mmCIF file of C-alpha atoms in Angstrom:
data_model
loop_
_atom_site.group_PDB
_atom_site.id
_atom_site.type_symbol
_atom_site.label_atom_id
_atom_site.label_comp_id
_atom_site.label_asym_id
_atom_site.label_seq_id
_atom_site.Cartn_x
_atom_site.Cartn_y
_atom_site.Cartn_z
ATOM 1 C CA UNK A 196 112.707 109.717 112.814
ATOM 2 C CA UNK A 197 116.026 111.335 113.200
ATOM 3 C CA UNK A 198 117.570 112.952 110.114
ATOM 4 C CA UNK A 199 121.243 112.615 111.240
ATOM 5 C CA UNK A 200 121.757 116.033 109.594
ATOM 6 C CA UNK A 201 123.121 118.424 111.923
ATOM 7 C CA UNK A 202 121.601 121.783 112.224
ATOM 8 C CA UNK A 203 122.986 125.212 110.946
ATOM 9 C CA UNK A 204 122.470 128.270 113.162
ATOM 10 C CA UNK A 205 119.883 130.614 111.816
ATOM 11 C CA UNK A 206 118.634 133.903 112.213
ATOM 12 C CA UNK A 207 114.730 133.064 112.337
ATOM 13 C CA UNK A 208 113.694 133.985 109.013
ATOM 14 C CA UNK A 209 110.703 133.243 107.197
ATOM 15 C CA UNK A 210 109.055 129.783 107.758
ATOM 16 C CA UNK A 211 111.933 129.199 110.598
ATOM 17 C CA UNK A 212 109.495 126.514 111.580
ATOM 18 C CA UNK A 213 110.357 124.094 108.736
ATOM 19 C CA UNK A 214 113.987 124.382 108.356
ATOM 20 C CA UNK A 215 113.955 120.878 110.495
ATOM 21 C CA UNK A 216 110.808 119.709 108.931
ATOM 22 C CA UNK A 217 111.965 116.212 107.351
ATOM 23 C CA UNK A 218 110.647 113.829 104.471
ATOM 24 C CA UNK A 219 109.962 111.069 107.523
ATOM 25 C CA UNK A 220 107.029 113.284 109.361
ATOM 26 C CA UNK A 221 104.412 111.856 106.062
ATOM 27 C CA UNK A 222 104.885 108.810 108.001
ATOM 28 C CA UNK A 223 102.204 110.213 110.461
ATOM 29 C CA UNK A 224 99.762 110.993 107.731
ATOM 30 C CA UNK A 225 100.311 107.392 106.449
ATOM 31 C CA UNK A 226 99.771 106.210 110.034
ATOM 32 C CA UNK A 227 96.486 107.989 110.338
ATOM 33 C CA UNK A 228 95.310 107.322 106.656
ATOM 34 C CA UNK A 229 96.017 103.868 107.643
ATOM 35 C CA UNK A 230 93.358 103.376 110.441
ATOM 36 C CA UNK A 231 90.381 104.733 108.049
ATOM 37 C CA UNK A 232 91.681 101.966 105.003
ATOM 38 C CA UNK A 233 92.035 99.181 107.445
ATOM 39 C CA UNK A 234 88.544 100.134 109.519
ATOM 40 C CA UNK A 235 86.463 100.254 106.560
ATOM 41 C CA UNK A 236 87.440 96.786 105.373
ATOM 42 C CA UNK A 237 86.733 94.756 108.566
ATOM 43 C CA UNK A 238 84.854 91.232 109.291
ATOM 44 C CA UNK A 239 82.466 92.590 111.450
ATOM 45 C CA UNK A 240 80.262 96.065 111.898
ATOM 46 C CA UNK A 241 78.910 98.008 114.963
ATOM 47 C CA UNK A 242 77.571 101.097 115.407
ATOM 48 C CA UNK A 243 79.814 104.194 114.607
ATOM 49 C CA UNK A 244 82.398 102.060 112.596
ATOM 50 C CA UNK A 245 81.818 103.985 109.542
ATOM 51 C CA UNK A 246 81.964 107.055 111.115
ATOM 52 C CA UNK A 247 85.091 106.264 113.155
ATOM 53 C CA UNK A 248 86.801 105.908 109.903
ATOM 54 C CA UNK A 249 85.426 108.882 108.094
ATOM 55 C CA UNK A 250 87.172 111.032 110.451
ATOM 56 C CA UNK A 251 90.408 109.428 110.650
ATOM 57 C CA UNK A 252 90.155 109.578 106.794
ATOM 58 C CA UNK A 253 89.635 113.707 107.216
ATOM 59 C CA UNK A 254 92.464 114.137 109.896
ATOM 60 C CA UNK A 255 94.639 112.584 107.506
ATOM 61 C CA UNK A 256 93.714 114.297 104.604
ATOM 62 C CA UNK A 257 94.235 117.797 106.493
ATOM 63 C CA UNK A 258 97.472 116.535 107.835
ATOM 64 C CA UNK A 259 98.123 115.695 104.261
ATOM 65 C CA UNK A 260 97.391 119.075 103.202
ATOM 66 C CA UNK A 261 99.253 121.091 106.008
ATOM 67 C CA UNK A 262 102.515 119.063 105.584
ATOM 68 C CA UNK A 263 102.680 119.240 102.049
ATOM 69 C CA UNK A 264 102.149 123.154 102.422
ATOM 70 C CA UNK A 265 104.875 123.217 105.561
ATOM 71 C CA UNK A 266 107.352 121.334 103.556
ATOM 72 C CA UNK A 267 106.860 123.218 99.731
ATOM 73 C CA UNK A 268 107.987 125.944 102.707
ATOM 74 C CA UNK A 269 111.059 123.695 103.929
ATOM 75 C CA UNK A 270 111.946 123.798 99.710
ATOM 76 C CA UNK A 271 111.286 127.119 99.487
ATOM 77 C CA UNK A 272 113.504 128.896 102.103
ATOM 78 C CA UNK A 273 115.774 126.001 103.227
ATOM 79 C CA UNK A 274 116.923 124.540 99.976
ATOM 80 C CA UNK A 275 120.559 123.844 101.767
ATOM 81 C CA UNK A 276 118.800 121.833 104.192
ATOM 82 C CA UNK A 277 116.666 119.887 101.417
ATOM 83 C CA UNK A 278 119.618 119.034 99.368
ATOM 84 C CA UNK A 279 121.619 118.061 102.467
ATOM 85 C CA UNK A 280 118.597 115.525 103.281
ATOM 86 C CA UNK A 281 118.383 114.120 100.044
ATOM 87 C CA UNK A 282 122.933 113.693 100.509
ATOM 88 C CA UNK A 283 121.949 111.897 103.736
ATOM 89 C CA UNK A 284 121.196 108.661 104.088
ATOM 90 C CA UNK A 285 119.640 108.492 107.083
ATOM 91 C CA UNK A 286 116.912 110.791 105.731
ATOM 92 C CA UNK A 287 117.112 110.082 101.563
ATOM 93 C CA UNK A 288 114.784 107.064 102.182
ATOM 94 C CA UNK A 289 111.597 108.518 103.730
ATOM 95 C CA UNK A 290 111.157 110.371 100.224
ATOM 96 C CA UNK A 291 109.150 107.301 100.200
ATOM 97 C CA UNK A 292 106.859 108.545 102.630
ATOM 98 C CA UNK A 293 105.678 110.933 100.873
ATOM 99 C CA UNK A 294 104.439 108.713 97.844
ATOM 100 C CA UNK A 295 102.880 106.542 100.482
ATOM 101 C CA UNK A 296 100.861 109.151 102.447
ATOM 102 C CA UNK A 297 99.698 110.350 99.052
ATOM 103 C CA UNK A 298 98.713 107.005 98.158
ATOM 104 C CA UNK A 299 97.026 106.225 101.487
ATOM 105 C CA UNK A 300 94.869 109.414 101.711
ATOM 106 C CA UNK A 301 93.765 108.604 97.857
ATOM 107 C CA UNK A 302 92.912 105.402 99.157
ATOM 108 C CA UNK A 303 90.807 106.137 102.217
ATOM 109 C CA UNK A 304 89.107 108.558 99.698
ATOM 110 C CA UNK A 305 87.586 105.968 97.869
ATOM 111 C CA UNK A 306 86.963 103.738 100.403
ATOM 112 C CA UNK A 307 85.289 106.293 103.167
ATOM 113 C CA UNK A 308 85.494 109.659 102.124
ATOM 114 C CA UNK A 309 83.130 109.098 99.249
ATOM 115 C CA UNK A 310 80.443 108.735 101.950
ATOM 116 C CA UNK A 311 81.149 112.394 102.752
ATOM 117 C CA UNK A 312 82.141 113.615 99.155
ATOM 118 C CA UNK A 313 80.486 111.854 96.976
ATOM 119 C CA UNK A 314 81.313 109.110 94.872
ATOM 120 C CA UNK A 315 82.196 111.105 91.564
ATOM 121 C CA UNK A 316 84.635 113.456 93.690
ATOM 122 C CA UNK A 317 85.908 111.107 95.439
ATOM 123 C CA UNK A 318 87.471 109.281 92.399
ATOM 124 C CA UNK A 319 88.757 112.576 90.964
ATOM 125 C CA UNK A 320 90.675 113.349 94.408
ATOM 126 C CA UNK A 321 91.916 109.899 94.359
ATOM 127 C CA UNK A 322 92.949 110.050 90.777
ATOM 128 C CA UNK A 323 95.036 112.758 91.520
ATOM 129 C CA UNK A 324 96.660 111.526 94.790
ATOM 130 C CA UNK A 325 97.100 107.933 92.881
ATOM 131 C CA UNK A 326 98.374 109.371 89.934
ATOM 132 C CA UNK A 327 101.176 112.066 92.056
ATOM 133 C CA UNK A 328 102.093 108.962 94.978
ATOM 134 C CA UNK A 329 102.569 106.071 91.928
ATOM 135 C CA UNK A 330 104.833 109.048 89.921
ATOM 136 C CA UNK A 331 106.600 110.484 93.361
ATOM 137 C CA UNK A 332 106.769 106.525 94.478
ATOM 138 C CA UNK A 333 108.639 104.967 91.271
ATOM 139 C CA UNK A 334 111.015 108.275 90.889
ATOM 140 C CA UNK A 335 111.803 107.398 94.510
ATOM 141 C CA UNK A 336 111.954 103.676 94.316
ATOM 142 C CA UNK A 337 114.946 104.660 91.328
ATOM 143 C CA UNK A 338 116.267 108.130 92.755
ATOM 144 C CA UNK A 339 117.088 106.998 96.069
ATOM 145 C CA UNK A 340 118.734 103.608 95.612
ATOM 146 C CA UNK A 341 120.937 105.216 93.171
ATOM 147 C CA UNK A 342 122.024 108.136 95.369
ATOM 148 C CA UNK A 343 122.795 105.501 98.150
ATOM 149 C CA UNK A 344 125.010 103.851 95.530
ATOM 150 C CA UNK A 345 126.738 106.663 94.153
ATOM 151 C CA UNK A 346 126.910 109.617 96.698
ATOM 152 C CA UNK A 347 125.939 108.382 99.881
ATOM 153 C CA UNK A 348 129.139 106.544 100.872
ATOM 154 C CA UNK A 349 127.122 103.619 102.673
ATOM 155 C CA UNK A 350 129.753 101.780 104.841
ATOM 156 C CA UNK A 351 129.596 97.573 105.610
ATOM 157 C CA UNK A 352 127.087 97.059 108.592
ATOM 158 C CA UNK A 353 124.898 100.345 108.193
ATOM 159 C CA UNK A 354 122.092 98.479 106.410
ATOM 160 C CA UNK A 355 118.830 99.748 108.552
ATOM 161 C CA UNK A 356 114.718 98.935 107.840
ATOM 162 C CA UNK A 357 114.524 102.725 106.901
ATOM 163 C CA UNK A 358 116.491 101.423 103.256
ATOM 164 C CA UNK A 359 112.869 99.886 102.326
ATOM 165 C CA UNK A 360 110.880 102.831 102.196
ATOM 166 C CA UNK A 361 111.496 103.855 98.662
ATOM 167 C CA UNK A 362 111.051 100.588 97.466
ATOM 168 C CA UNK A 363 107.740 99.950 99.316
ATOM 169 C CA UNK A 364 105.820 103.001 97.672
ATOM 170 C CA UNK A 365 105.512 100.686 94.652
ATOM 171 C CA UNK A 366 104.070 98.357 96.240
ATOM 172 C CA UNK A 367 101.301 100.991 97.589
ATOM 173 C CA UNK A 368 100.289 101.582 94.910
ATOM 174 C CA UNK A 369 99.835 97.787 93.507
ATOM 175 C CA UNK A 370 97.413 97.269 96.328
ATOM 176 C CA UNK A 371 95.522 100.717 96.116
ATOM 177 C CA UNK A 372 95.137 101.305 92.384
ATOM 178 C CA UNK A 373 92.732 98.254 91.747
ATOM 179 C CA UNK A 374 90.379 100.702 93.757
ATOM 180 C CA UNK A 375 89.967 103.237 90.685
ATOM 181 C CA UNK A 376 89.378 99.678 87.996
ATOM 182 C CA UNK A 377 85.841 100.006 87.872
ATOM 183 C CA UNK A 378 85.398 103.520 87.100
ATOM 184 C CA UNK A 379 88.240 103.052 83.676
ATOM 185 C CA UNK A 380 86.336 101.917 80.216
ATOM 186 C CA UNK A 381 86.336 98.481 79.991
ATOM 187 C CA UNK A 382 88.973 96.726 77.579
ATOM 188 C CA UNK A 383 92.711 98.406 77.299
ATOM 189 C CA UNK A 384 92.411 100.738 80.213
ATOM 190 C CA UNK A 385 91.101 98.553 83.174
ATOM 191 C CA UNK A 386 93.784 95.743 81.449
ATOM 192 C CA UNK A 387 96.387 98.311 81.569
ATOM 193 C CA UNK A 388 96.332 99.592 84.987
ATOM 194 C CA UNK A 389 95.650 95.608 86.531
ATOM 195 C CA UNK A 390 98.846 94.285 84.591
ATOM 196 C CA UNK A 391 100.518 98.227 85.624
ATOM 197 C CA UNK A 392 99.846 97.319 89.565
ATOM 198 C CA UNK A 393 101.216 93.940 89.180
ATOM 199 C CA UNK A 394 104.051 95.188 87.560
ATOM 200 C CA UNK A 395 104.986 97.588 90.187
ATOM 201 C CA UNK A 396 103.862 94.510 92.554
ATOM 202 C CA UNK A 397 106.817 92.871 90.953
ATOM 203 C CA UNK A 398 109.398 95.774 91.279
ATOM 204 C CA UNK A 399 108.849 95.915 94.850
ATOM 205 C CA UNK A 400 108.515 92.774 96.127
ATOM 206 C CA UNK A 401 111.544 91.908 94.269
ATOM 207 C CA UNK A 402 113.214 94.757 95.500
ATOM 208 C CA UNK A 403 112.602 93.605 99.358
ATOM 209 C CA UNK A 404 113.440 90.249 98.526
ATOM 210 C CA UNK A 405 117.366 92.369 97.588
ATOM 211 C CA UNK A 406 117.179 94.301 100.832
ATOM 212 C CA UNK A 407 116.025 92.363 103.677
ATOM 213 C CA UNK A 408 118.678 89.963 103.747
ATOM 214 C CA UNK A 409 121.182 92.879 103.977
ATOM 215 C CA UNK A 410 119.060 93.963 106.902
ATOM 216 C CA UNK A 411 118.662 91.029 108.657
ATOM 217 C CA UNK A 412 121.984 90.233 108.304
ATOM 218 C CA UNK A 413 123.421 93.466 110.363
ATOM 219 C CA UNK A 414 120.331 92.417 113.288
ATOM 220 C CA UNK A 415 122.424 89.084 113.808
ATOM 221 C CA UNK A 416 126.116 90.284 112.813
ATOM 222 C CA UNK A 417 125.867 93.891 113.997
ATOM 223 C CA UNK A 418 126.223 96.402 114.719
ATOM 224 C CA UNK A 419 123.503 96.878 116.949
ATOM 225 C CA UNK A 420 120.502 99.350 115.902
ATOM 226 C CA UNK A 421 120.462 102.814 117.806
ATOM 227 C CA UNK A 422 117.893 102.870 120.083
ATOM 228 C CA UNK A 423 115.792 104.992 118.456
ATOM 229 C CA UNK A 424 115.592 103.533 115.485
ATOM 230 C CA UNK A 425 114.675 99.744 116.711
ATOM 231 C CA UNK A 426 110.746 100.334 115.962
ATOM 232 C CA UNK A 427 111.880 100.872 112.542
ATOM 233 C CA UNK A 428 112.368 96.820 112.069
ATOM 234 C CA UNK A 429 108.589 96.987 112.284
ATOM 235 C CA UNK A 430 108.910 98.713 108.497
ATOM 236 C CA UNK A 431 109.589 95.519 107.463
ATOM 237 C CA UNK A 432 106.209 94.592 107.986
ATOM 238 C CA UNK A 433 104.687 97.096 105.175
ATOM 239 C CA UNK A 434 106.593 94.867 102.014
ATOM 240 C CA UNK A 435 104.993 91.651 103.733
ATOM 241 C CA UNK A 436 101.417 92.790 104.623
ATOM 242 C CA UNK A 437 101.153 95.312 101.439
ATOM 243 C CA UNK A 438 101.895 92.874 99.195
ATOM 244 C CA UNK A 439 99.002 90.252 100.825
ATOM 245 C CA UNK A 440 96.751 93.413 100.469
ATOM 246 C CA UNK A 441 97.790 93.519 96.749
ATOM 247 C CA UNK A 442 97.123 89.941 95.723
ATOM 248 C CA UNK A 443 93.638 89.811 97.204
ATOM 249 C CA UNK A 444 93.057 93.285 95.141
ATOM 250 C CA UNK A 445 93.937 91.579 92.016
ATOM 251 C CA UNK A 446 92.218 88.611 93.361
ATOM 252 C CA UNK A 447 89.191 91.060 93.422
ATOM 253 C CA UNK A 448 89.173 92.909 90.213
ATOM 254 C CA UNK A 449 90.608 89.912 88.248
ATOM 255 C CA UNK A 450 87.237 88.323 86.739
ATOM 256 C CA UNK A 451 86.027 91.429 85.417
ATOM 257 C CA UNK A 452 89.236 92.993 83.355
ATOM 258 C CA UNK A 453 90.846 89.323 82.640
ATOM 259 C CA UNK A 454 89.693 85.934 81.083
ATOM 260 C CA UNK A 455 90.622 82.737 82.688
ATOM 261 C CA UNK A 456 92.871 81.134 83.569
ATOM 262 C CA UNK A 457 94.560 84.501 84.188
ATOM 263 C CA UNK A 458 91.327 85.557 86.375
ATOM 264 C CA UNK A 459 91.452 82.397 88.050
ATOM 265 C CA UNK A 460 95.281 82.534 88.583
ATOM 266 C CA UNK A 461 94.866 85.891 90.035
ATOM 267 C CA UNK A 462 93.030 84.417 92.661
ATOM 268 C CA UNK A 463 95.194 81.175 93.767
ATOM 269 C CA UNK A 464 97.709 84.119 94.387
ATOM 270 C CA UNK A 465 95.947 85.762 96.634
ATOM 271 C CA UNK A 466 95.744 82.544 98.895
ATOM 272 C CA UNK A 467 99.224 80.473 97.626
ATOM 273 C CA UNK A 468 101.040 83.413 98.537
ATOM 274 C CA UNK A 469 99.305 85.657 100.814
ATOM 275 C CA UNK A 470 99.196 82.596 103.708
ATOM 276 C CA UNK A 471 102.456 82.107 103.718
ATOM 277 C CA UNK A 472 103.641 85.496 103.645
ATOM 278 C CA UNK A 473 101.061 86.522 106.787
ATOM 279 C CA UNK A 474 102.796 83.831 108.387
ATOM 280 C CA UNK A 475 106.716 85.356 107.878
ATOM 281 C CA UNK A 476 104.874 88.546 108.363
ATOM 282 C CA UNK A 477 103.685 86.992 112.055
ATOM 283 C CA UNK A 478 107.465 85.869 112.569
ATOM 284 C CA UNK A 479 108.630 89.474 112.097
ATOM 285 C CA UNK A 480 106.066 90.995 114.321
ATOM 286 C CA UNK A 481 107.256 88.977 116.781
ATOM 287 C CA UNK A 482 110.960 89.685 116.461
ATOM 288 C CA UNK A 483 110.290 92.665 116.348
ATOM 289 C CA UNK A 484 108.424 93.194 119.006
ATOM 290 C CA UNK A 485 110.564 91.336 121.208
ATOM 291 C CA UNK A 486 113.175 93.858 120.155
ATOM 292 C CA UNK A 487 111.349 96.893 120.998
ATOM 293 C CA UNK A 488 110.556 95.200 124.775
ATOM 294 C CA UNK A 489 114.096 94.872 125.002
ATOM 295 C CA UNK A 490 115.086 98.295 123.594
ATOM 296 C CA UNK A 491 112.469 99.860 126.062
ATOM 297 C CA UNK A 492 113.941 98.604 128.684
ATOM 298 C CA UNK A 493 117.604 99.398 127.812
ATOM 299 C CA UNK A 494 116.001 103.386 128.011
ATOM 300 C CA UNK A 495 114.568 103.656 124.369
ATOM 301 C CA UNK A 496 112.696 106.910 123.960
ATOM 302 C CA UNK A 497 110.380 108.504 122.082
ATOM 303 C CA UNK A 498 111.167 109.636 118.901
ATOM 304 C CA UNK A 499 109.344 110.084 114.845
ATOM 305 C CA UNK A 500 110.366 106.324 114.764
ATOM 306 C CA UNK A 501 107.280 105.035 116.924
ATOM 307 C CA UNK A 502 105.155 105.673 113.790
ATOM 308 C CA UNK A 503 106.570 102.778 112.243
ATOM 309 C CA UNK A 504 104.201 101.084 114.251
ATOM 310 C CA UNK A 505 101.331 102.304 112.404
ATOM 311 C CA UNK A 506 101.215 102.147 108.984
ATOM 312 C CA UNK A 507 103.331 98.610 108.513
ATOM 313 C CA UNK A 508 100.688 96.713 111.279
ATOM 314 C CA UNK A 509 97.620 98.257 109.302
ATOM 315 C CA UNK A 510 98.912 97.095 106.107
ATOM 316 C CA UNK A 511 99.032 93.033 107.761
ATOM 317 C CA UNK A 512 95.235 93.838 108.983
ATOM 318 C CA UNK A 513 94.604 94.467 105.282
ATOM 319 C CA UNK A 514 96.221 91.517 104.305
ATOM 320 C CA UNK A 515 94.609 89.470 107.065
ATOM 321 C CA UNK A 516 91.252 91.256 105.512
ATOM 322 C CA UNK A 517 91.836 89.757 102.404
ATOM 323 C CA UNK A 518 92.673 86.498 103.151
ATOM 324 C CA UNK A 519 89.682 86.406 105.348
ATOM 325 C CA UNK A 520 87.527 86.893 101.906
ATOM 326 C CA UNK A 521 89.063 84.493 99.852
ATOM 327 C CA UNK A 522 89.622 81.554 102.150
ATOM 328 C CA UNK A 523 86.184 81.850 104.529
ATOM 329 C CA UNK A 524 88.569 81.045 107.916
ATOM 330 C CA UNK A 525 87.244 82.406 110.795
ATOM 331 C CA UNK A 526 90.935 82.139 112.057
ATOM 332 C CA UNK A 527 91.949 85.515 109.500
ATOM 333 C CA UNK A 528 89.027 87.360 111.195
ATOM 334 C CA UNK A 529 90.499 86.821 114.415
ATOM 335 C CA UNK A 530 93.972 87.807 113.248
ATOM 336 C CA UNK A 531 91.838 91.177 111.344
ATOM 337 C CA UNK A 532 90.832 92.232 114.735
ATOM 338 C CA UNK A 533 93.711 91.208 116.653
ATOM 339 C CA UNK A 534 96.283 93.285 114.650
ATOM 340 C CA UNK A 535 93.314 96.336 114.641
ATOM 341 C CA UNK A 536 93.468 96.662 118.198
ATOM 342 C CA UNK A 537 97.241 96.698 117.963
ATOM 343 C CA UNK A 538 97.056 99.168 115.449
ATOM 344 C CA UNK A 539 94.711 101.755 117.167
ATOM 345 C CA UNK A 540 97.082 101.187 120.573
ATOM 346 C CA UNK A 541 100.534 102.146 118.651
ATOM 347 C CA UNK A 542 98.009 105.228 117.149
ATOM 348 C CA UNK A 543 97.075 106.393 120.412
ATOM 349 C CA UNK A 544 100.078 106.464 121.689
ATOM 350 C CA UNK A 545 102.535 107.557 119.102
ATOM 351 C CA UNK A 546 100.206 110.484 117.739
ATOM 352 C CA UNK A 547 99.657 111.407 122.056
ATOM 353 C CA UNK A 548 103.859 111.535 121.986
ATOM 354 C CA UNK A 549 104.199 113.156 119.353
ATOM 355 C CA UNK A 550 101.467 116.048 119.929
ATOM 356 C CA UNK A 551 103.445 116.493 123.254
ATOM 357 C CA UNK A 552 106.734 116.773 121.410
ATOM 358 C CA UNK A 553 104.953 119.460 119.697
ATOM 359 C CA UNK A 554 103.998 121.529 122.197
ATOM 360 C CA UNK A 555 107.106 121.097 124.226
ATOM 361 C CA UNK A 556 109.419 121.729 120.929
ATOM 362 C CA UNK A 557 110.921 119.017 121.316
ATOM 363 C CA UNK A 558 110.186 117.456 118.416
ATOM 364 C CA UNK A 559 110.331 120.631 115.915
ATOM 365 C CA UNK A 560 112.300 123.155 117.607
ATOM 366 C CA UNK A 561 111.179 126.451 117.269
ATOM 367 C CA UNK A 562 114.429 128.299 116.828
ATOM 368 C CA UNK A 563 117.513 127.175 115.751
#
């Protein structure tokens, strides 16, 4: 995902690798961390499943752990570049992304890696990653908004998908932090962090509801998208599916921390609003999919954009997952699989691209 910054001559100092190592490349941890969360939760089981998603899980916790060391790097010994990211609003937003891969790898944690780690480490690593991607997310989901308001100097018809990344983190962690309930004392804390997650289920699905209009609007009024960054109208996807994801988690974890009828409105939730939302959600996968065709053929690329095919499809397959629980339809099943298959395609191929970019130096070039 481009940063729209242009680069400064330099003289290959230290970490020279990094100068040009932006906010958006967490988007390929989240779109690895992704397959493990939405793999573990499926309708059906074969042989190797579990291990399948164990090892996703790992890659994306050593991504995790190499990006965050490459970028402290990028902060360390390119602080003109940071700052002039964080001025720019083509890059500002995927702060975001780095709540969200945070979030994600917790996730995956608790839901696979315990098999490898243990349960009892495997809540303190996601404690930690919860606790850093829900602080990181909300400072975001505040910061960035307000820097596109008041330094930024957005201009009428620039609105772009990319604007919902802060506000999405949030929502991350609504549907990932009913995972760490059961392991809180009973009473205030579990209470706490259940009415916490809808709160911040709230402040970003409100948020969306703000944004996408603004967004949609510039898709029928212009101008046109760049090329490159037409995949990024599949980020629209990770408010709608995320938020399905949520509700079923509170649907979940509602009877034990809550007394009715706030247990048993918990769960009408879940199916009053994740069926209709799966069905918009459906809508915009197909717009936007019809887009990229049409982009592809008009010479689109490849570019850091792609992985917005990832993360945003595997959060509707968690949705789909949920709904399948609640409601007993066969039909959400089909749709879990469906959209799984879609998801490990757009893997294959983006993560394939983007190794190649690697190599070539395309993507990260190795001098400047």
């Amino acid at each position: 995902m481009r940063s729209g910054v242009p680069s400064r001559p330099e003289e290959g100092g230290r970490a020279a690798f990094a100068r040009h190592l932006g906010p958006n490349w967490y988007a390929s941890v989240m779109g690895t961390a992704i397959v493990a969360n939405a793999g573990a939760g499926l309708p059906l089981s074969f042989p190797g499943l579990r291990t399948f998603c164990l090892l996703f899980w790992a890659l994306s916790l050593v991504m995790l752990a190499v990006l965050l060391t490459a970028r402290a790097a990028h902060w360390i010994h390119h602080r003109d570049q940071a700052r002039a990211h964080l001025l720019d609003p083509a890059t500002a937003p995927f702060y975001g992304c780095l709540a969200m891969a945070l979030l994600a790898v917790g996730g995956g944690t608790m839901l696979v890696g315990k098999d490898w780690i243990g349960l009892r480490a495997a809540v303190a690593v996601d404690a930690v990653l919860f606790t850093a991607g829900t602080v990181v997310g909300l400072g975001a989901a505040v910061a960035i908004p307000y820097l596109m308001a008041a330094r930024h100097g957005l201009r009428p018809g620039s609105a772009s998908p990319v604007w919902l990344l802060p506000i999405v983190a949030p929502m991350v962690s609504a549907a990932l932090g009913p995972l760490l309930l059961p392991h809180l004392p009973a009473g205030q804390w579990q209470e706490a962090l259940l009415l916490g997650c809808y709160g911040m289920f709230g402040l970003s699905l409100l948020a969306t509801l703000v944004l996408l209009p603004v967004v949609f609007a510039r898709l029928l009024t212009g101008p046109r998208l760049p090329l490159f960054l037409v995949p990024t109208l599949f980020l629209v996807l990770g408010p709608l599916g995320q938020s399905v994801t949520a509700a079923n988690k509170f649907a979940d974890v509602a009877p034990h921390v809550v007394q009715d009828p706030y247990a048993q409105g918990f769960g009408m939730l879940a199916v009053l609003y994740g069926v209709p939302v799966t069905g918009f959600a459906l809508l915009w996968l197909a717009l936007a999919s019809a887009a990229v065709l049409r982009a592809r053929r008009q010479g689109m690329g490849f570019a850091m954009t792609w992985w917005a095919f990832t993360f945003p499809v595997g959060t509707c397959v968690t949705g789909a997952e949920g709904l399948a629980r609640h409601t007993g339809l066969h039909a959400f099943e089909w749709l879990t699989v469906a959209l799984y298959a879609f998801l490990l395609a757009a893997w294959a191929v983006t993560a394939c691209l983007t190794l190649r970019g690697l190599l070539r130096g395309t993507l990260l070039p190795r001098t400047t």
